[in-house]
Short mmCIF file of C-alpha atoms in Angstrom, two decimals:
data_model
loop_
_atom_site.label_atom_id
_atom_site.label_comp_id
_atom_site.label_asym_id
_atom_site.label_seq_id
_atom_site.Cartn_x
_atom_site.Cartn_y
_atom_site.Cartn_z
CA UNK A 9 -0.78 -30.03 13.05
CA UNK A 10 -0.48 -28.14 10.09
CA UNK A 11 -2.06 -30.54 7.77
CA UNK A 12 -5.07 -30.92 10.40
CA UNK A 13 -5.77 -27.05 10.26
CA UNK A 14 -5.20 -27.00 6.53
CA UNK A 15 -7.87 -29.63 6.33
CA UNK A 16 -10.07 -28.12 8.83
CA UNK A 17 -10.08 -24.67 6.99
CA UNK A 18 -10.62 -26.36 3.85
CA UNK A 19 -13.69 -28.26 5.12
CA UNK A 20 -15.21 -25.06 6.26
CA UNK A 21 -14.70 -23.41 2.84
CA UNK A 22 -15.98 -26.10 0.76
CA UNK A 23 -19.54 -26.16 2.77
CA UNK A 24 -19.97 -22.15 2.40
CA UNK A 25 -21.53 -20.69 -0.39
CA UNK A 26 -19.15 -18.24 -2.04
CA UNK A 27 -21.57 -15.34 -2.57
CA UNK A 28 -22.59 -15.69 1.14
CA UNK A 29 -19.35 -16.06 2.61
CA UNK A 30 -18.34 -12.71 0.63
CA UNK A 31 -21.42 -11.02 2.22
CA UNK A 32 -20.43 -12.39 5.72
CA UNK A 33 -16.74 -10.97 5.34
CA UNK A 34 -18.21 -7.99 4.09
CA UNK A 35 -20.73 -7.30 6.95
CA UNK A 36 -17.88 -8.32 9.76
CA UNK A 37 -15.87 -5.63 7.98
CA UNK A 38 -18.29 -3.27 8.27
CA UNK A 39 -19.16 -4.12 11.64
CA UNK A 40 -15.53 -3.24 12.94
CA UNK A 41 -15.09 -0.04 10.53
CA UNK A 42 -17.63 2.40 11.70
CA UNK A 43 -20.44 1.16 9.87
CA UNK A 44 -21.88 -1.22 12.57
CA UNK A 45 -25.28 -0.52 12.07
CA UNK A 46 -25.29 -1.89 8.30
CA UNK A 47 -23.10 -4.88 9.65
CA UNK A 48 -25.38 -5.77 12.08
CA UNK A 49 -28.59 -6.34 9.69
CA UNK A 50 -26.59 -9.21 8.13
CA UNK A 51 -25.43 -11.32 11.03
CA UNK A 52 -26.62 -13.11 13.70
CA UNK A 53 -25.40 -13.79 17.38
CA UNK A 54 -22.95 -10.72 17.51
CA UNK A 55 -21.60 -9.88 20.89
CA UNK A 56 -21.47 -6.27 21.68
CA UNK A 57 -17.69 -6.62 22.41
CA UNK A 58 -17.36 -7.60 18.60
CA UNK A 59 -18.50 -3.98 17.83
CA UNK A 60 -15.12 -2.27 18.03
CA UNK A 61 -12.47 -0.43 15.77
CA UNK A 62 -9.83 -0.72 18.30
CA UNK A 63 -6.94 -2.69 17.19
CA UNK A 64 -5.91 -3.52 20.43
CA UNK A 65 -9.26 -5.25 21.42
CA UNK A 66 -9.36 -9.11 21.77
CA UNK A 67 -12.25 -9.18 19.80
CA UNK A 68 -10.97 -7.31 16.59
CA UNK A 69 -10.58 -9.11 13.48
CA UNK A 70 -7.53 -7.91 11.48
CA UNK A 71 -8.76 -7.03 7.76
CA UNK A 72 -5.40 -8.79 6.47
CA UNK A 73 -6.90 -12.30 7.77
CA UNK A 74 -10.30 -11.32 5.95
CA UNK A 75 -8.45 -10.64 2.76
CA UNK A 76 -6.74 -14.10 3.36
CA UNK A 77 -9.97 -16.05 3.64
CA UNK A 78 -11.58 -14.71 0.77
CA UNK A 79 -8.73 -15.54 -1.47
CA UNK A 80 -8.60 -18.74 0.03
CA UNK A 81 -12.23 -19.34 -0.88
CA UNK A 82 -11.45 -18.67 -4.41
CA UNK A 83 -9.20 -21.50 -4.66
CA UNK A 84 -11.21 -24.20 -2.66
CA UNK A 85 -13.75 -25.96 -4.69
CA UNK A 86 -17.09 -26.84 -3.36
CA UNK A 87 -18.04 -30.35 -1.92
CA UNK A 88 -19.64 -32.56 -4.46
CA UNK A 89 -20.36 -35.52 -2.09
CA UNK A 90 -22.69 -35.50 1.25
CA UNK A 91 -20.74 -36.22 4.28
CA UNK A 92 -21.91 -39.17 5.99
CA UNK A 93 -25.12 -39.54 3.60
CA UNK A 94 -25.95 -35.93 4.41
CA UNK A 95 -25.43 -32.51 2.68
CA UNK A 96 -23.97 -29.62 4.92
CA UNK A 97 -23.61 -26.14 4.33
CA UNK A 98 -22.00 -23.49 6.39
CA UNK A 99 -24.63 -21.06 7.86
CA UNK A 100 -22.97 -17.67 6.49
CA UNK A 101 -25.26 -15.50 8.67
CA UNK A 102 -23.90 -16.38 11.96
CA UNK A 103 -20.77 -14.36 13.28
CA UNK A 104 -19.80 -17.20 15.30
CA UNK A 105 -19.16 -19.29 12.00
CA UNK A 106 -16.59 -16.62 10.92
CA UNK A 107 -15.00 -16.61 14.28
CA UNK A 108 -14.45 -20.40 14.09
CA UNK A 109 -13.10 -20.14 10.55
CA UNK A 110 -10.41 -17.24 11.77
CA UNK A 111 -9.61 -19.30 14.41
CA UNK A 112 -8.60 -22.05 12.25
CA UNK A 113 -6.67 -19.88 10.12
CA UNK A 114 -4.78 -18.38 12.68
CA UNK A 115 -4.10 -21.73 13.76
CA UNK A 116 -2.61 -22.66 10.37
CA UNK A 117 -0.77 -19.49 10.03
CA UNK A 118 1.06 -20.09 13.43
CA UNK A 119 1.74 -23.77 12.56
CA UNK A 120 3.13 -22.75 9.02
CA UNK A 121 5.14 -19.73 10.99
CA UNK A 122 6.39 -22.26 13.54
CA UNK A 123 7.69 -24.73 10.78
CA UNK A 124 9.41 -21.89 8.74
CA UNK A 125 11.01 -20.14 12.04
CA UNK A 126 13.22 -23.64 12.73
CA UNK A 127 15.06 -22.57 9.30
CA UNK A 128 14.92 -18.77 9.55
CA UNK A 129 16.15 -16.11 11.51
CA UNK A 130 13.01 -14.27 13.32
CA UNK A 131 14.38 -10.95 11.95
CA UNK A 132 13.90 -11.84 8.38
CA UNK A 133 10.28 -12.79 9.01
CA UNK A 134 9.63 -9.33 10.43
CA UNK A 135 9.14 -7.53 7.21
CA UNK A 136 6.91 -9.73 5.55
CA UNK A 137 4.61 -9.18 8.67
CA UNK A 138 4.92 -5.54 8.18
CA UNK A 139 4.25 -5.75 4.21
CA UNK A 140 1.18 -7.42 4.86
CA UNK A 141 -0.23 -5.32 7.86
CA UNK A 142 0.82 -1.94 7.60
CA UNK A 143 -1.10 -0.62 4.59
CA UNK A 144 -4.33 -2.37 6.31
CA UNK A 145 -3.29 -0.15 9.54
CA UNK A 146 -2.61 2.92 7.90
CA UNK A 147 -5.81 2.94 5.52
CA UNK A 148 -6.53 4.53 2.28
CA UNK A 149 -9.41 6.92 2.93
CA UNK A 150 -7.46 10.02 3.17
CA UNK A 151 -6.83 13.12 1.25
CA UNK A 152 -3.14 12.40 1.19
CA UNK A 153 -3.84 9.08 -0.58
CA UNK A 154 -5.75 10.33 -3.06
CA UNK A 155 -3.99 13.77 -3.69
CA UNK A 156 -0.53 11.58 -3.83
CA UNK A 157 -1.54 9.11 -6.31
CA UNK A 158 -3.12 11.64 -8.58
CA UNK A 159 -0.22 13.63 -8.92
CA UNK A 160 2.04 11.05 -9.44
CA UNK A 161 0.01 9.06 -11.93
CA UNK A 162 -2.76 10.96 -12.90
CA UNK A 163 -1.35 14.00 -15.03
CA UNK A 164 0.73 13.94 -18.29
CA UNK A 165 1.92 11.05 -20.22
CA UNK A 166 0.56 8.96 -17.67
CA UNK A 167 -2.75 10.18 -17.89
CA UNK A 168 -2.77 10.06 -21.65
CA UNK A 169 -1.82 6.30 -21.64
CA UNK A 170 -4.42 5.54 -19.03
CA UNK A 171 -7.07 7.17 -20.72
CA UNK A 172 -6.20 5.79 -24.16
CA UNK A 173 -5.65 2.09 -22.80
CA UNK A 174 -8.59 1.80 -20.55
CA UNK A 175 -11.40 4.33 -22.27
CA UNK A 176 -11.87 6.82 -19.22
CA UNK A 177 -9.92 9.32 -17.11
CA UNK A 178 -7.86 8.84 -14.12
CA UNK A 179 -10.63 11.56 -12.73
CA UNK A 180 -13.49 9.51 -13.61
CA UNK A 181 -11.83 6.20 -12.53
CA UNK A 182 -11.39 7.71 -9.37
CA UNK A 183 -14.70 8.77 -8.99
CA UNK A 184 -16.42 5.80 -9.80
CA UNK A 185 -14.32 3.96 -7.38
CA UNK A 186 -15.52 6.43 -4.72
CA UNK A 187 -18.77 6.14 -5.44
CA UNK A 188 -18.80 2.22 -5.34
CA UNK A 189 -16.78 2.51 -2.17
CA UNK A 190 -19.52 4.87 -0.53
CA UNK A 191 -22.47 2.51 -2.12
CA UNK A 192 -21.07 -0.66 -0.79
CA UNK A 193 -20.64 0.86 2.83
CA UNK A 194 -24.18 0.87 2.90
CA UNK A 195 -25.24 -2.20 0.89
CA UNK A 196 -24.14 -5.82 0.11
CA UNK A 197 -24.67 -5.61 -3.51
CA UNK A 198 -24.21 -2.71 -6.24
CA UNK A 199 -25.82 -3.46 -9.67
CA UNK A 200 -24.55 -3.27 -13.26
CA UNK A 201 -26.02 0.31 -13.73
CA UNK A 202 -25.51 3.40 -11.41
CA UNK A 203 -27.57 6.47 -11.04
CA UNK A 204 -24.70 9.16 -11.06
CA UNK A 205 -27.54 11.90 -10.91
CA UNK A 206 -26.18 14.89 -13.09
CA UNK A 207 -22.51 13.84 -12.69
CA UNK A 208 -20.97 13.76 -16.23
CA UNK A 209 -20.35 9.95 -16.04
CA UNK A 210 -22.19 7.91 -18.78
CA UNK A 211 -22.68 3.88 -18.07
CA UNK A 212 -20.20 3.58 -20.59
CA UNK A 213 -17.75 4.79 -18.34
CA UNK A 214 -18.89 2.98 -15.37
CA UNK A 215 -18.66 -0.33 -17.27
CA UNK A 216 -14.78 0.81 -18.62
CA UNK A 217 -14.11 1.36 -14.55
CA UNK A 218 -15.69 -2.21 -13.70
CA UNK A 219 -13.26 -3.81 -16.30
CA UNK A 220 -10.41 -2.83 -13.94
CA UNK A 221 -12.37 -3.07 -10.91
CA UNK A 222 -14.16 -6.09 -10.87
CA UNK A 223 -14.09 -9.71 -12.09
CA UNK A 224 -16.82 -12.50 -12.79
CA UNK A 225 -16.33 -14.97 -9.65
CA UNK A 226 -15.31 -17.82 -12.12
CA UNK A 227 -12.57 -15.71 -13.44
CA UNK A 228 -11.26 -14.66 -10.16
CA UNK A 229 -11.13 -17.96 -9.12
CA UNK A 230 -8.93 -18.97 -12.11
CA UNK A 231 -6.84 -15.77 -11.45
CA UNK A 232 -6.58 -17.22 -7.92
CA UNK A 233 -5.31 -20.40 -8.65
CA UNK A 234 -2.96 -19.11 -11.29
CA UNK A 235 -0.98 -16.38 -9.22
CA UNK A 236 -0.34 -18.78 -5.85
CA UNK A 237 3.02 -19.70 -4.81
CA UNK A 238 3.64 -23.21 -4.46
CA UNK A 239 5.17 -23.96 -0.87
CA UNK A 240 4.37 -20.38 0.28
CA UNK A 241 2.67 -19.83 3.57
CA UNK A 242 -1.10 -19.12 3.22
CA UNK A 243 -0.55 -15.58 5.07
CA UNK A 244 1.74 -14.55 2.13
CA UNK A 245 -0.15 -15.80 -0.99
CA UNK A 246 -1.16 -12.85 -3.72
CA UNK A 247 -4.50 -11.58 -3.27
CA UNK A 248 -6.59 -11.14 -6.27
CA UNK A 249 -8.53 -8.27 -4.57
CA UNK A 250 -5.28 -5.99 -4.95
CA UNK A 251 -6.11 -5.78 -8.35
CA UNK A 252 -9.73 -6.50 -8.65
CA UNK A 253 -11.74 -5.63 -5.54
CA UNK A 254 -14.81 -6.38 -6.50
CA UNK A 255 -16.45 -9.56 -7.31
CA UNK A 256 -19.37 -10.55 -10.04
CA UNK A 257 -22.09 -12.95 -9.06
CA UNK A 258 -24.98 -14.23 -11.27
CA UNK A 259 -25.73 -13.95 -15.15
CA UNK A 260 -26.89 -10.96 -17.04
CA UNK A 261 -28.28 -9.28 -14.25
CA UNK A 262 -25.40 -9.59 -12.18
CA UNK A 263 -24.53 -8.47 -8.73
CA UNK A 264 -21.36 -6.48 -7.85
CA UNK A 265 -19.81 -7.57 -4.35
CA UNK A 266 -16.65 -6.09 -2.88
CA UNK A 267 -15.98 -8.29 0.54
CA UNK A 268 -13.41 -5.49 1.47
CA UNK A 269 -14.61 -1.93 -0.08
CA UNK A 270 -11.69 -0.34 1.29
CA UNK A 271 -9.43 -2.40 -1.53
CA UNK A 272 -11.56 -0.24 -3.93
CA UNK A 273 -9.92 2.69 -2.72
CA UNK A 274 -6.61 1.60 -2.81
CA UNK A 275 -7.01 0.20 -6.41
CA UNK A 276 -8.52 3.76 -7.72
CA UNK A 277 -5.37 5.35 -5.66
CA UNK A 278 -1.84 3.81 -5.64
CA UNK A 279 -3.12 0.66 -7.66
CA UNK A 280 -3.18 2.97 -10.64
CA UNK A 281 0.16 1.97 -10.96
CA UNK A 282 -0.80 -1.37 -12.19
CA UNK A 283 -2.67 0.06 -15.30
CA UNK A 284 0.46 2.15 -16.32
CA UNK A 285 3.57 0.34 -15.59
CA UNK A 286 3.98 -1.62 -18.86
CA UNK A 287 3.45 1.45 -20.59
CA UNK A 288 6.06 3.14 -22.94
CA UNK A 289 9.22 4.50 -21.14
CA UNK A 290 8.33 8.09 -21.01
CA UNK A 291 5.38 6.99 -18.81
CA UNK A 292 7.67 5.45 -16.33
CA UNK A 293 10.19 8.21 -16.30
CA UNK A 294 7.31 10.70 -15.93
CA UNK A 295 5.80 9.18 -12.72
CA UNK A 296 9.20 8.82 -11.28
CA UNK A 297 9.65 12.54 -11.65
CA UNK A 298 6.15 13.24 -10.35
CA UNK A 299 7.21 11.72 -7.19
CA UNK A 300 10.35 13.81 -6.77
CA UNK A 301 8.28 16.64 -7.36
CA UNK A 302 5.45 15.79 -4.83
CA UNK A 303 8.27 14.88 -2.08
CA UNK A 304 10.02 18.27 -3.05
CA UNK A 305 6.85 20.43 -2.82
CA UNK A 306 5.59 18.76 0.30
CA UNK A 307 8.98 19.12 2.36
CA UNK A 308 8.85 22.80 1.21
CA UNK A 309 5.43 23.30 2.38
CA UNK A 310 5.32 21.81 5.77
CA UNK A 311 8.96 22.82 6.55
CA UNK A 312 9.32 26.17 4.82
CA UNK A 313 12.26 27.48 6.92
CA UNK A 314 14.48 25.02 5.89
CA UNK A 315 16.47 25.96 2.42
CA UNK A 316 15.34 22.90 0.26
CA UNK A 317 16.93 22.73 -3.17
CA UNK A 318 15.96 20.25 -6.07
CA UNK A 319 18.50 18.32 -8.22
CA UNK A 320 21.05 19.94 -9.93
CA UNK A 321 24.07 19.10 -12.37
CA UNK A 322 27.85 19.09 -11.75
CA UNK A 323 30.98 17.91 -13.80
CA UNK A 324 32.56 14.73 -12.64
CA UNK A 325 35.15 12.68 -15.12
CA UNK A 326 34.61 15.47 -17.70
CA UNK A 327 30.64 14.53 -17.84
CA UNK A 328 27.66 15.78 -16.11
CA UNK A 329 26.57 13.92 -13.05
CA UNK A 330 23.26 14.92 -11.10
CA UNK A 331 23.09 15.31 -7.15
CA UNK A 332 20.25 13.67 -5.25
CA UNK A 333 16.79 14.28 -6.13
CA UNK A 334 16.09 16.58 -2.91
CA UNK A 335 18.72 18.29 -0.57
CA UNK A 336 18.83 20.34 2.68
CA UNK A 337 21.65 22.88 2.05
CA UNK A 338 22.73 24.45 5.23
CA UNK A 339 24.74 27.42 4.09
CA UNK A 340 27.24 25.72 2.02
CA UNK A 341 27.31 22.31 3.55
CA UNK A 342 24.83 19.38 2.48
CA UNK A 343 22.80 18.38 5.43
CA UNK A 344 20.40 15.82 4.18
CA UNK A 345 20.21 14.39 0.80
CA UNK A 346 17.00 12.59 -0.52
CA UNK A 347 17.13 9.87 -3.44
CA UNK A 348 13.42 9.35 -4.37
CA UNK A 349 12.33 5.80 -6.23
CA UNK A 350 8.71 5.35 -7.26
CA UNK A 351 9.11 1.59 -7.62
CA UNK A 352 6.39 -0.04 -6.17
CA UNK A 353 6.93 -3.67 -4.33
CA UNK A 354 6.19 -6.78 -6.48
CA UNK A 355 4.82 -9.77 -4.24
CA UNK A 356 7.89 -11.56 -4.31
CA UNK A 357 9.73 -8.16 -2.98
CA UNK A 358 7.40 -8.42 -0.10
CA UNK A 359 7.23 -12.16 0.60
CA UNK A 360 9.78 -14.43 -1.09
CA UNK A 361 12.41 -16.22 1.09
CA UNK A 362 15.32 -14.20 -0.70
CA UNK A 363 13.47 -10.71 -1.63
CA UNK A 364 16.89 -9.02 -2.48
CA UNK A 365 16.91 -11.08 -5.63
CA UNK A 366 13.65 -9.49 -6.70
CA UNK A 367 12.99 -6.72 -9.01
CA UNK A 368 13.39 -3.09 -7.54
CA UNK A 369 15.74 -3.81 -4.47
CA UNK A 370 18.29 -3.55 -7.16
CA UNK A 371 17.06 0.16 -7.22
CA UNK A 372 17.19 0.84 -3.88
CA UNK A 373 21.07 -0.47 -3.68
CA UNK A 374 21.47 2.22 -6.56
CA UNK A 375 19.89 4.94 -4.36
CA UNK A 376 22.39 4.06 -1.52
CA UNK A 377 25.34 3.81 -3.77
CA UNK A 378 24.61 7.38 -5.57
CA UNK A 379 23.94 9.07 -2.15
CA UNK A 380 27.20 8.00 -0.90
CA UNK A 381 29.07 8.99 -4.35
CA UNK A 382 27.41 12.23 -3.85
CA UNK A 383 28.87 12.94 -0.15
CA UNK A 384 32.14 11.54 -1.65
CA UNK A 385 32.29 14.06 -4.23
CA UNK A 386 31.32 16.72 -1.82
CA UNK A 387 34.82 15.66 0.15
CA UNK A 388 36.65 15.88 -3.29
CA UNK A 389 35.06 19.34 -3.95
CA UNK A 390 33.12 18.66 -6.68
CA UNK A 391 29.94 19.30 -5.94
CA UNK A 392 29.83 23.15 -4.88
CA UNK A 393 29.29 22.08 -1.27
CA UNK A 394 30.86 20.52 1.47
CA UNK A 395 29.18 17.42 3.60
CA UNK A 396 27.96 18.74 6.84
CA UNK A 397 29.70 16.68 9.64
CA UNK A 398 25.87 15.06 10.39
CA UNK A 399 25.11 14.40 6.87
CA UNK A 400 22.49 11.82 6.44
CA UNK A 401 21.03 10.15 3.47
CA UNK A 402 17.44 9.12 2.99
CA UNK A 403 15.97 6.85 0.24
CA UNK A 404 12.71 7.90 -0.14
CA UNK A 405 10.12 5.30 -1.35
CA UNK A 406 6.37 5.12 -2.65
CA UNK A 407 6.08 1.69 -0.45
CA UNK A 408 7.53 0.60 2.77
CA UNK A 409 10.42 -1.48 1.09
CA UNK A 410 12.26 -1.71 4.27
CA UNK A 411 9.82 -1.45 7.40
CA UNK A 412 11.17 -3.75 10.28
CA UNK A 413 13.75 -5.30 7.84
CA UNK A 414 16.95 -4.64 10.02
CA UNK A 415 18.42 -7.78 8.76
CA UNK A 416 17.61 -7.02 5.30
CA UNK A 417 19.03 -3.57 5.39
CA UNK A 418 22.47 -5.11 6.50
CA UNK A 419 22.40 -7.39 3.59
CA UNK A 420 21.30 -4.63 1.30
CA UNK A 421 23.85 -2.19 2.51
CA UNK A 422 26.87 -4.88 1.78
CA UNK A 423 25.32 -4.93 -1.51
CA UNK A 424 25.66 -1.23 -1.96
CA UNK A 425 29.39 -1.04 -0.57
CA UNK A 426 30.26 -3.58 -3.23
CA UNK A 427 28.44 -1.47 -5.96
CA UNK A 428 30.55 1.72 -4.55
CA UNK A 429 33.69 -0.34 -4.96
CA UNK A 430 33.01 -1.40 -8.18
CA UNK A 431 31.69 1.91 -9.52
CA UNK A 432 33.68 4.44 -7.84
CA UNK A 433 36.84 3.10 -5.81
CA UNK A 434 37.61 6.53 -4.54
CA UNK A 435 34.43 6.45 -1.97
CA UNK A 436 35.78 5.75 1.43
CA UNK A 437 34.34 4.78 4.89
CA UNK A 438 34.20 8.15 5.62
CA UNK A 439 31.80 8.91 2.66
CA UNK A 440 29.28 6.15 3.63
CA UNK A 441 27.06 8.67 5.42
CA UNK A 442 24.15 6.91 7.67
CA UNK A 443 20.96 6.03 5.47
CA UNK A 444 17.25 6.15 6.21
CA UNK A 445 14.82 4.14 4.41
CA UNK A 446 11.44 6.01 4.56
CA UNK A 447 8.19 5.63 2.70
CA UNK A 448 6.42 8.69 1.67
CA UNK A 449 3.59 7.95 3.85
CA UNK A 450 5.84 7.59 6.99
CA UNK A 451 7.40 11.39 5.82
CA UNK A 452 3.94 12.58 5.78
CA UNK A 453 2.85 11.47 9.50
CA UNK A 454 6.10 12.70 10.40
CA UNK A 455 6.08 16.12 9.15
CA UNK A 456 2.46 16.69 10.18
CA UNK A 457 3.56 17.38 13.86
CA UNK A 458 7.45 18.11 13.08
CA UNK A 459 9.19 21.26 12.49
CA UNK A 460 12.60 22.11 11.38
CA UNK A 461 14.42 21.52 14.72
CA UNK A 462 12.56 18.12 15.55
CA UNK A 463 12.83 16.85 12.13
CA UNK A 464 16.53 17.06 12.12
CA UNK A 465 16.42 15.50 15.75
CA UNK A 466 14.26 12.73 14.55
CA UNK A 467 16.68 11.77 11.42
CA UNK A 468 19.40 11.85 13.74
CA UNK A 469 17.86 9.50 15.95
CA UNK A 470 16.46 7.36 13.43
CA UNK A 471 19.78 6.42 11.42
CA UNK A 472 20.93 4.89 14.95
CA UNK A 473 21.83 1.08 14.33
CA UNK A 474 19.66 -0.27 16.91
CA UNK A 475 16.80 1.75 14.88
CA UNK A 476 17.26 0.07 11.56
CA UNK A 477 13.66 -0.50 9.78
CA UNK A 478 11.69 1.54 12.29
CA UNK A 479 9.46 4.20 10.98
CA UNK A 480 10.80 7.75 11.04
CA UNK A 481 7.82 9.16 12.85
CA UNK A 482 8.38 6.73 15.88
CA UNK A 483 11.35 8.47 15.99
CA UNK A 484 9.88 11.97 16.32
CA UNK A 485 7.64 10.96 18.83
CA UNK A 486 10.69 10.66 20.85
CA UNK A 487 12.02 14.14 20.21
CA UNK A 488 8.83 16.12 19.65
CA UNK A 489 7.14 17.92 22.71
CA UNK A 490 3.66 16.45 23.63
CA UNK A 491 0.39 17.68 22.42
CA UNK A 492 1.58 19.30 19.27
CA UNK A 493 -1.13 20.02 17.00
CA UNK A 494 -1.11 18.16 13.33
CA UNK A 495 -0.41 20.72 10.50
CA UNK A 496 -3.17 20.41 7.87
CA UNK A 497 -2.48 18.82 4.44
CA UNK A 498 -1.14 21.36 2.63
CA UNK A 499 -2.28 20.68 -0.78
CA UNK A 500 -5.87 20.32 0.11
CA UNK A 501 -7.20 23.47 -1.82
CA UNK A 502 -5.69 22.02 -4.75
CA UNK A 503 -7.40 18.78 -5.04
CA UNK A 504 -10.08 20.10 -7.15
CA UNK A 505 -7.32 21.15 -10.10
CA UNK A 506 -6.31 17.31 -9.75
CA UNK A 507 -9.65 15.75 -9.31
CA UNK A 508 -12.33 17.91 -10.68
CA UNK A 509 -14.96 15.36 -9.35
CA UNK A 510 -14.66 16.55 -5.74
CA UNK A 511 -16.24 19.88 -7.06
CA UNK A 512 -18.62 18.13 -9.15
CA UNK A 513 -19.93 16.09 -6.08
CA UNK A 514 -20.44 19.35 -4.01
CA UNK A 515 -22.25 20.93 -6.83
CA UNK A 516 -24.65 17.95 -7.10
CA UNK A 517 -25.01 18.25 -3.26
CA UNK A 518 -26.08 21.73 -3.05
CA UNK A 519 -28.40 21.25 -6.23
CA UNK A 520 -30.26 18.48 -4.39
CA UNK A 521 -30.33 20.28 -1.06
CA UNK A 522 -31.81 23.44 -3.29
CA UNK A 523 -34.57 21.04 -4.38
CA UNK A 524 -35.50 20.14 -0.94
#
């Protein structure tokens, strides 16, 4: 059955015009992303039930499936011979054509999953499913996403490296990406030039940004073929759109299309990581420190009644040793300790059969060891504090490393126990306090409605063995009173300091209003 579905999907895509199919995906995406009026103008035979943003609706199209289809389109060559003497093509104006293709894709994915699960524990498949879907469910069009990414990547040496390497500032890149996103939610094509009005941007800056955001279709096809993983299921194949969310069609007067404009926002926020990760060591060190600072300031702003403390040094084995990055010190006791890891997940860390062997997971193992070492040192009287009877460690990450990954967590903890035995044999089972793995986005969501009491209760509930891999916010839902109002994002007023383009746009809007 798998081969039959694979051939059927290939047959559909080889009959489709690449540009027309990209527009079909773009229109269907808008149809269910709050821009249905725009999407309807480019589609035929759309049933009213298809106009929905409800993820639970049976008519909802998952955005991650659309992303998979575009990447598959790039690697399927076009048919060069007629079928039974007739040239055929896929009518990419018809919404039902996309539904037929999506149903074939789902059949193929289910068939591949069935084969894989014959030889694999289903619980090891869950983190891959979460890695594919979670970011899409959460989205990128929000103030915390822009602020967090710019705070971490858009200041100091990281910002200097980005500008010297790419010929524009992070602020300019972010503005151009936002402008493209806004434009491509209104129309299917952007041009090689863009009118920025009185905003301080040149066409030279625009083209510098496009070099990071867009690839000519032919180059995207070559890249898609080169990054594919042989024998991987189609659902987990790497995506060209994560590096280049726009595709360029045409010759000299090229047309810029983005099948899923939301990915432009991902690219100009958290995706800036790709532009600086190959920088010098001081650049990588800096964005790690920035992440720690962001998390500390966020905790202080959202839970000001808790006495948070930043990392400090103490003596061990005649040398200075550092505490975890952030501490909740209750009296003279360490209640919660955070170790922050800014490493982003590679495609192999997300989807490989043996993810723990991939880059990044060793940093997570090391973080667990560092937390246990600190609690052990508290017991041994080295840190100036005792360990609270409910002391808990939190590994705070930028990506959702272990979401729904209970079996991965079991394996990771075994590695951490082995590391502790090797590096500090005096760490006892008593010192191995419960560990919570939490992404920064999950922490932000939790703190939006938590107070000190419910936050502490949610932490205690979240580290229960049966809740391994669950989101912290889901534990908060069980201990928080109903109808608690969300707190505002605490740094909204500082956005202009990090991203002056928000003030530029507001000034431009006022200028145009005064001209009317």
